Amino acid sequence: MHDAIDQLVRTDQDAAIWQKVKEGRRIGDDEALYLYDQADLGFTAALANWLREQKHQHRTYFNRNIHIEPTNVCIYTCKFCSYSRLIKQRSEGWEYTKEQMLEILSGQKQKEITEVHIVGGVLPQYDLSFYADLFREIKSLYPALHIKSLTPVEMHYIFKKAKKSVEEGLMILKEAGLDSLPGGGAEIFDEEIRQQICADKCGTEDWLKIHKAWHQLGGRSNATILYGHIESYAHRVDHMRRLRDLQDQTGGFQTFIPLKFRNKDNEMSHIPEVTTLEDMKNYAVSRLYLDNFDHIKSYWPMLGREMAQLSLSFGVDDLDGTIDDTTKIYSMAGSEEQNPAMTTEELVLLIQRAGRLPVERDTLYRILKEYTEPLVAGPSRPYYALPVVNH
Ligand code: V47
Ligand code: SF4
């Protein structure tokens, strides 16, 4: 395998980067920029795939989850958001009560989900006591269900409204049953770009502060980036550097999830979406730069199923979950997946047909099942026919 990659090395920078990756050393910001801007995508992909296989072999993780979006009405005005309705357009949106959300959950019980992901718009009635009650009730009904909920965007608002410090607010939510934080609301950390695309919501400093405080309480969380709009490659590297630095301090991040900007029906619709090649390059550079993140996730409802398969050769080792038609963020923004739902069998088959080993996990990446037997005969290049990864 080393020999095969050696043959892709064309420049001194390629050689220096490959040497670092091989030796488990960290690449620098300039090297990440070089990979974005100048390196051959085949070279970058080969390195990212090599590193992915070092970390996880052919394992590709997924879980059984649903999303509940309490409301799409929001006091904020992010320009990229196709999903939110301002308070004045309230009649076009939805605002679930606690009982309606519990009803959604009870309909899912027989499908044996292990995680509920609860994130939505920001509105005054969804305050700290609302979420604490909701979490308590979910835990009393389904004690084993992992609650992944609330981004710093919602937390910043509800803690302020309740006059609680970040630490106090997090403790209240943790005691009520919050298990982990999803990665949303990060967008782009560069303050100037953030000002142009989502000026009024929680800023970079607060986003990082809330994740740090959560990690210090022993919690785990994810991180995202919203890319492919008005940001430059330098902004993407700057975003990842801030995450890598925080991860060095706390070790609390589990997964990095690049989210491609989709341009349907929002205030940034005039900006063309980036190409699939750009998506793949972005996964690969993320895998190589974020050496202290265990996992890189491609979120299949956003990317579409076939591109999600492809991403598994560009550094990605996680495809999120079965979802079951419960998220509207991406279908309203123009993604290929209008009703995102896959059964466990479909997800397993999708991964096997990409030549990888499907691994069902819980939210904290504890392995629940490895699907070592082919679900149906005939994938053209099943993982069990591939050479054992032993670089
Ligand atoms: O923060 C909104 C993004 C995010 C658009 O942690 C858009 O496991 C593209 O964070 N085009 C919320 N993206 C979703 C999110 C997430 C999703 C799946 C898994 C996890 C996890 C987290 O959605 C927002 C924003 O960055 N978003 N509008 C759009 N037009
Ligand atoms: Fe509100 Fe989130 Fe949409 Fe921003 S991205 S407008 S915070 S729902």
Coordinates of C-alpha atoms and ligand atoms in Angstrom, one line a residue:
M1 CA 0.0 0.0 0.0
H2 CA 2.9 2.4 0.8
D3 CA 4.3 1.7 -2.6
A4 CA 1.0 2.5 -4.4
I5 CA 0.8 5.8 -2.6
D6 CA 4.5 6.5 -3.2
Q7 CA 3.8 6.4 -6.9
L8 CA 1.2 9.2 -6.5
V9 CA 3.7 11.6 -5.0
R10 CA 4.6 14.3 -7.5
T11 CA 5.9 17.3 -5.6
D12 CA 8.1 17.9 -2.5
Q13 CA 5.0 19.0 -0.6
D14 CA 3.2 15.7 -1.5
A15 CA 6.3 13.9 -0.2
A16 CA 6.4 15.9 3.1
I17 CA 2.7 15.4 3.7
W18 CA 2.8 11.7 3.0
Q19 CA 5.7 11.3 5.3
K20 CA 3.9 13.1 8.1
V21 CA 0.7 11.1 7.7
K22 CA 2.6 7.8 7.5
E23 CA 4.4 8.7 10.8
G24 CA 1.2 9.8 12.5
R25 CA 2.4 13.4 12.6
R26 CA 0.0 16.3 12.3
I27 CA -0.2 18.3 9.1
G28 CA 0.0 22.1 9.3
D29 CA -2.5 24.8 8.0
D30 CA -0.3 25.5 4.9
E31 CA -0.3 21.8 4.1
A32 CA -4.1 21.6 4.4
L33 CA -4.4 24.6 2.1
Y34 CA -2.0 23.0 -0.3
L35 CA -4.2 19.9 -0.3
Y36 CA -7.3 22.0 -1.0
D37 CA -5.7 24.2 -3.6
Q38 CA -3.0 22.5 -5.5
A39 CA -2.6 18.8 -4.7
D40 CA -4.0 16.1 -7.1
L41 CA -7.3 14.8 -5.7
G42 CA -6.2 11.2 -6.3
F43 CA -3.2 11.8 -4.0
T44 CA -5.3 13.4 -1.3
A45 CA -8.0 10.7 -1.5
A46 CA -5.4 7.9 -1.3
L47 CA -3.9 9.4 1.9
A48 CA -7.2 10.0 3.5
N49 CA -8.3 6.5 2.7
W50 CA -5.1 5.1 4.0
L51 CA -5.6 6.9 7.3
R52 CA -9.2 5.9 7.5
E53 CA -8.2 2.3 7.1
Q54 CA -5.4 2.7 9.7
K55 CA -8.0 3.9 12.2
H56 CA -11.0 1.8 11.3
Q57 CA -10.0 -0.8 8.7
H58 CA -13.1 -1.3 6.5
R59 CA -15.5 -0.6 9.4
T60 CA -18.3 1.9 8.5
Y61 CA -20.5 3.0 11.4
F62 CA -24.1 3.8 11.5
N63 CA -26.9 3.8 14.2
R64 CA -30.6 3.6 14.5
N65 CA -31.9 7.0 15.2
I66 CA -34.7 9.5 14.5
H67 CA -34.7 13.2 14.4
I68 CA -37.4 15.3 16.1
E69 CA -37.5 18.9 15.0
P70 CA -39.7 20.7 17.7
T71 CA -40.3 23.7 15.5
N72 CA -39.2 25.3 12.2
V73 CA -40.2 28.8 13.5
C74 CA -37.1 30.7 14.6
I75 CA -36.2 34.1 15.9
Y76 CA -33.0 34.1 14.0
T77 CA -32.4 34.8 10.4
C78 CA -29.6 32.7 9.0
K79 CA -29.4 33.4 5.3
F80 CA -28.6 29.8 4.3
C81 CA -31.6 28.4 6.2
S82 CA -34.4 27.1 3.9
Y83 CA -36.2 25.5 6.8
S84 CA -37.0 28.2 9.3
R85 CA -40.0 30.5 9.2
L86 CA -39.9 33.8 11.0
I87 CA -42.4 34.5 13.7
K88 CA -44.4 36.6 11.3
Q89 CA -44.8 33.6 9.0
R90 CA -45.7 31.3 11.9
S91 CA -48.7 29.8 10.2
E92 CA -46.5 28.2 7.6
G93 CA -44.5 26.3 10.2
W94 CA -45.0 23.7 12.9
E95 CA -44.6 24.0 16.7
Y96 CA -44.8 20.7 18.5
T97 CA -45.9 20.4 22.0
K98 CA -44.1 18.0 24.4
E99 CA -47.0 15.6 24.0
Q100 CA -46.7 15.6 20.2
M101 CA -43.0 14.8 20.5
L102 CA -43.6 12.0 22.8
E103 CA -46.2 10.7 20.4
I104 CA -43.7 10.7 17.6
L105 CA -41.3 8.7 19.8
S106 CA -43.9 6.2 20.8
G107 CA -44.5 5.5 17.1
Q108 CA -40.8 4.6 16.7
K109 CA -40.4 2.3 19.7
Q110 CA -40.9 -0.9 17.8
K111 CA -38.1 0.0 15.4
E112 CA -35.6 -0.2 18.3
I113 CA -33.9 3.1 17.8
T114 CA -31.0 3.8 20.1
E115 CA -30.9 7.6 19.7
V116 CA -33.2 10.5 19.4
H117 CA -31.7 13.7 17.9
I118 CA -33.7 16.7 18.9
V119 CA -32.9 20.1 17.3
G120 CA -35.0 22.9 15.8
G121 CA -35.7 26.6 15.6
V122 CA -35.3 28.9 18.6
L123 CA -38.6 30.2 20.1
P124 CA -39.4 31.6 23.6
Q125 CA -41.7 28.8 24.6
Y126 CA -39.0 26.2 24.1
D127 CA -37.0 27.3 27.1
L128 CA -34.8 25.6 29.7
S129 CA -37.7 24.1 31.7
F130 CA -39.4 22.9 28.5
Y131 CA -36.4 20.9 27.4
A132 CA -35.6 19.7 30.9
D133 CA -39.2 18.4 31.3
L134 CA -39.1 16.8 27.8
F135 CA -35.8 15.0 28.6
R136 CA -37.0 13.8 32.0
E137 CA -40.2 12.4 30.4
I138 CA -38.3 10.7 27.6
K139 CA -35.9 9.1 30.1
S140 CA -38.8 7.9 32.3
L141 CA -40.4 6.2 29.3
Y142 CA -37.3 5.0 27.5
P143 CA -34.4 4.9 30.0
A144 CA -32.0 3.4 27.5
L145 CA -32.6 5.8 24.7
H146 CA -29.7 8.3 24.1
I147 CA -30.8 11.9 23.9
K148 CA -28.6 13.9 21.6
S149 CA -30.0 17.4 21.6
L150 CA -29.6 21.1 21.5
T151 CA -26.8 23.1 19.9
P152 CA -25.1 26.1 21.4
V153 CA -27.5 28.2 19.4
E154 CA -30.4 27.0 21.4
M155 CA -28.5 26.7 24.6
H156 CA -27.1 30.2 24.4
Y157 CA -30.6 31.5 24.1
I158 CA -32.3 29.4 26.8
F159 CA -29.6 29.8 29.4
K160 CA -29.7 33.6 29.0
K161 CA -33.4 33.6 29.3
A162 CA -33.3 31.5 32.4
K163 CA -30.5 33.7 33.8
K164 CA -28.2 30.6 34.2
S165 CA -24.5 30.4 33.5
V166 CA -23.4 27.9 30.8
E167 CA -22.2 25.5 33.5
E168 CA -25.5 25.7 35.5
G169 CA -27.6 25.4 32.4
L170 CA -25.7 22.3 31.2
M171 CA -25.9 20.7 34.6
I172 CA -29.7 21.1 34.7
L173 CA -30.0 19.5 31.2
K174 CA -27.6 16.7 32.1
E175 CA -29.5 15.9 35.2
A176 CA -32.7 15.9 33.2
G177 CA -31.3 13.3 30.8
L178 CA -29.3 15.0 28.1
D179 CA -26.7 12.6 26.9
S180 CA -24.7 14.4 24.2
L181 CA -24.6 17.4 21.9
P182 CA -25.0 17.3 18.2
G183 CA -22.6 19.3 16.0
G184 CA -25.0 21.9 14.5
G185 CA -24.8 25.7 14.7
A186 CA -21.0 25.8 14.0
E187 CA -21.4 27.0 10.4
I188 CA -18.1 28.9 9.8
F189 CA -16.2 30.2 12.8
D190 CA -14.5 33.1 10.9
E191 CA -16.2 36.1 12.4
E192 CA -16.4 38.1 9.2
I193 CA -18.1 35.3 7.2
R194 CA -20.3 34.4 10.2
Q195 CA -21.4 38.1 10.3
Q196 CA -22.5 37.8 6.6
I197 CA -24.4 34.5 6.8
C198 CA -25.8 34.2 10.4
A199 CA -25.1 37.5 12.2
D200 CA -27.7 37.3 14.9
K201 CA -27.3 33.9 16.5
C202 CA -24.7 32.6 19.0
G203 CA -21.2 33.5 17.9
T204 CA -18.0 31.4 17.5
E205 CA -16.7 32.1 21.0
D206 CA -19.9 31.0 22.7
W207 CA -20.2 27.9 20.4
L208 CA -16.7 26.8 21.4
K209 CA -17.2 27.7 25.1
I210 CA -20.4 25.6 25.4
H211 CA -18.8 22.5 23.9
K212 CA -15.8 23.0 26.1
A213 CA -17.9 23.3 29.2
W214 CA -19.9 20.2 28.2
H215 CA -16.7 18.2 27.6
Q216 CA -15.4 19.4 31.0
L217 CA -18.5 17.9 32.5
G218 CA -17.5 14.6 31.0
G219 CA -19.8 14.9 28.0
R220 CA -19.3 14.0 24.3
S221 CA -20.3 16.1 21.3
N222 CA -20.0 16.4 17.5
A223 CA -18.9 19.3 15.4
T224 CA -19.9 20.4 11.9
I225 CA -18.8 22.9 9.3
L226 CA -21.2 24.5 6.7
Y227 CA -19.0 24.7 3.6
G228 CA -19.4 25.6 -0.1
H229 CA -20.9 29.1 0.0
I230 CA -18.9 32.4 0.4
E231 CA -16.1 31.0 2.5
S232 CA -12.5 30.4 1.2
Y233 CA -10.3 27.4 1.8
A234 CA -8.5 29.4 4.4
H235 CA -11.7 29.8 6.3
R236 CA -12.3 26.1 6.3
V237 CA -8.8 25.5 7.6
D238 CA -9.3 28.1 10.3
H239 CA -12.5 26.5 11.3
M240 CA -10.9 23.1 11.6
R241 CA -7.9 24.5 13.5
R242 CA -10.2 25.9 16.2
L243 CA -11.8 22.5 16.6
R244 CA -8.5 20.7 16.6
D245 CA -7.2 23.0 19.3
L246 CA -10.2 22.5 21.5
Q247 CA -10.0 18.8 20.9
D248 CA -6.4 18.8 22.1
Q249 CA -7.6 20.4 25.3
T250 CA -10.7 18.3 26.0
G251 CA -10.8 15.2 23.8
G252 CA -14.6 15.5 23.9
F253 CA -15.5 15.6 20.2
Q254 CA -16.5 12.3 18.6
T255 CA -17.2 13.1 15.0
F256 CA -16.7 15.8 12.4
I257 CA -19.5 16.3 10.0
P258 CA -19.0 18.5 6.9
L259 CA -22.3 19.9 5.7
K260 CA -22.5 21.0 2.1
F261 CA -24.5 24.2 1.6
R262 CA -27.7 23.5 -0.4
N263 CA -29.2 26.5 -2.2
K264 CA -32.9 25.9 -2.6
D265 CA -35.3 28.5 -1.3
N266 CA -33.0 30.5 0.9
E267 CA -31.5 34.0 0.9
M268 CA -28.3 32.5 -0.6
S269 CA -29.9 30.7 -3.5
H270 CA -27.9 32.8 -6.0
I271 CA -24.7 31.0 -4.8
P272 CA -24.1 27.8 -6.9
E273 CA -23.6 24.6 -5.0
V274 CA -20.1 23.1 -5.1
T275 CA -19.4 20.0 -7.1
T276 CA -19.3 16.4 -5.8
L277 CA -15.5 16.5 -6.4
E278 CA -15.3 19.4 -4.0
D279 CA -17.3 17.5 -1.5
M280 CA -15.0 14.5 -1.7
K281 CA -11.9 16.7 -1.4
N282 CA -13.4 18.3 1.6
Y283 CA -13.9 15.0 3.4
A284 CA -10.4 13.9 2.5
V285 CA -8.7 17.1 3.8
S286 CA -10.8 17.0 7.0
R287 CA -9.7 13.4 7.6
L288 CA -6.1 14.3 7.2
Y289 CA -6.2 17.6 9.1
L290 CA -8.3 16.5 12.1
D291 CA -5.9 13.9 13.3
N292 CA -7.4 14.0 16.8
F293 CA -11.0 13.3 15.7
D294 CA -11.8 9.6 15.6
H295 CA -14.6 9.8 13.1
I296 CA -15.6 11.7 9.9
K297 CA -19.2 11.5 9.1
S298 CA -21.0 12.0 5.8
Y299 CA -24.6 12.7 6.4
W300 CA -26.4 10.7 3.8
P301 CA -29.7 12.6 3.8
M302 CA -27.8 15.7 2.7
L303 CA -25.4 14.0 0.3
G304 CA -27.6 11.3 -1.2
R305 CA -27.0 7.6 -1.0
E306 CA -24.6 7.1 -3.9
M307 CA -22.4 10.0 -2.9
A308 CA -22.4 8.8 0.7
Q309 CA -21.1 5.4 -0.6
L310 CA -18.4 7.2 -2.6
S311 CA -17.3 9.3 0.4
L312 CA -16.3 6.0 2.1
S313 CA -13.2 6.1 -0.1
F314 CA -12.4 9.7 0.8
G315 CA -11.8 9.4 4.6
V316 CA -15.4 8.9 5.8
D317 CA -16.1 6.1 8.2
D318 CA -19.6 7.0 9.5
L319 CA -22.9 7.5 7.7
D320 CA -25.1 8.6 10.6
G321 CA -28.3 6.6 10.9
T322 CA -31.6 5.3 9.7
I323 CA -33.3 8.7 10.3
D324 CA -36.7 7.4 9.2
D325 CA -38.0 10.4 7.3
T326 CA -37.8 12.6 10.4
T327 CA -35.7 15.5 9.3
K328 CA -36.8 18.4 7.0
I329 CA -33.6 20.6 7.2
Y330 CA -32.1 19.2 4.0
S331 CA -35.2 18.2 2.0
M332 CA -36.3 21.8 2.3
A333 CA -32.9 23.1 1.2
G334 CA -32.9 21.0 -2.0
S335 CA -31.1 17.8 -1.2
E336 CA -31.6 14.6 -3.3
E337 CA -33.3 12.9 -0.4
Q338 CA -36.8 14.2 -0.2
N339 CA -38.0 11.7 2.4
P340 CA -34.8 10.4 4.0
A341 CA -35.4 7.0 5.5
M342 CA -33.5 3.8 5.3
T343 CA -34.1 0.5 7.1
T344 CA -31.2 -1.0 8.8
E345 CA -31.1 -3.6 6.0
E346 CA -30.9 -0.9 3.4
L347 CA -28.1 0.9 5.2
V348 CA -26.2 -2.4 5.7
L349 CA -26.5 -3.2 2.0
L350 CA -25.4 0.2 0.9
I351 CA -22.3 -0.1 3.0
Q352 CA -21.6 -3.7 1.9
R353 CA -22.0 -2.7 -1.8
A354 CA -19.4 0.0 -1.3
G355 CA -17.0 -2.7 -0.2
R356 CA -17.0 -1.9 3.5
L357 CA -17.9 -3.6 6.7
P358 CA -21.2 -2.2 8.2
V359 CA -21.0 -1.7 12.0
E360 CA -24.0 -0.8 14.0
R361 CA -23.0 1.5 16.9
D362 CA -24.6 3.4 19.7
T363 CA -24.1 7.2 19.9
L364 CA -20.9 6.8 21.9
Y365 CA -19.5 4.4 19.2
R366 CA -19.8 1.3 21.3
I367 CA -20.2 -1.5 18.8
L368 CA -23.6 -3.2 18.8
K369 CA -23.2 -5.5 15.8
E370 CA -20.8 -6.1 12.9
Y371 CA -22.5 -7.3 9.7
T372 CA -19.9 -9.7 8.6
E373 CA -22.3 -11.9 6.5
P374 CA -23.4 -10.5 3.1
L375 CA -27.1 -9.5 3.2
V376 CA -27.7 -10.6 -0.4
A377 CA -25.4 -12.3 -2.9
G378 CA -23.7 -10.2 -5.5
P379 CA -22.0 -7.0 -4.3
S380 CA -19.2 -6.6 -6.9
R381 CA -16.4 -6.0 -4.5
P382 CA -17.4 -7.1 -1.0
Y383 CA -15.1 -6.1 1.9
Y384 CA -14.5 -9.7 2.8
A385 CA -12.9 -10.2 -0.7
L386 CA -10.6 -7.3 -0.2
P387 CA -7.1 -7.7 1.0
V388 CA -6.8 -7.5 4.8
V389 CA -5.8 -4.0 5.7
N390 CA -2.3 -4.3 7.1
H391 CA -0.2 -1.3 5.9
Ligands
V47_1 O1 -26.3 24.1 11.8 C1 -29.0 24.5 7.6 C2 -27.1 23.1 8.5 C3 -27.2 22.2 10.6 C4 -28.6 24.4 5.5 O2 -24.3 16.0 15.2 C5 -27.7 23.6 6.2 O3 -24.8 14.0 14.4 C6 -26.7 23.0 4.2 O4 -25.9 20.0 12.6 N1 -27.6 23.7 3.5 C7 -28.0 21.4 11.5 N2 -26.8 22.9 5.5 C8 -27.8 19.9 11.2 C9 -26.7 19.3 12.0 C10 -26.5 17.8 12.1 C11 -27.0 17.0 11.1 C12 -26.8 15.6 11.2 C13 -26.1 15.1 12.3 C14 -25.6 15.9 13.2 C15 -24.8 15.3 14.4 C16 -25.7 17.3 13.1 O5 -27.8 22.1 9.3 C17 -27.1 23.7 10.8 C18 -26.6 24.2 9.5 O6 -25.3 24.1 9.4 N3 -28.0 23.7 7.5 N4 -29.5 24.9 6.4 C19 -28.5 24.4 4.0 N5 -29.3 25.2 3.3
SF4_2 FE1 -32.9 29.3 13.1 FE2 -31.1 27.3 13.0 FE3 -32.4 28.1 10.7 FE4 -30.5 29.6 11.9 S1 -30.2 27.6 11.0 S2 -32.6 30.3 11.2 S3 -30.8 29.2 14.1 S4 -33.4 27.1 12.5

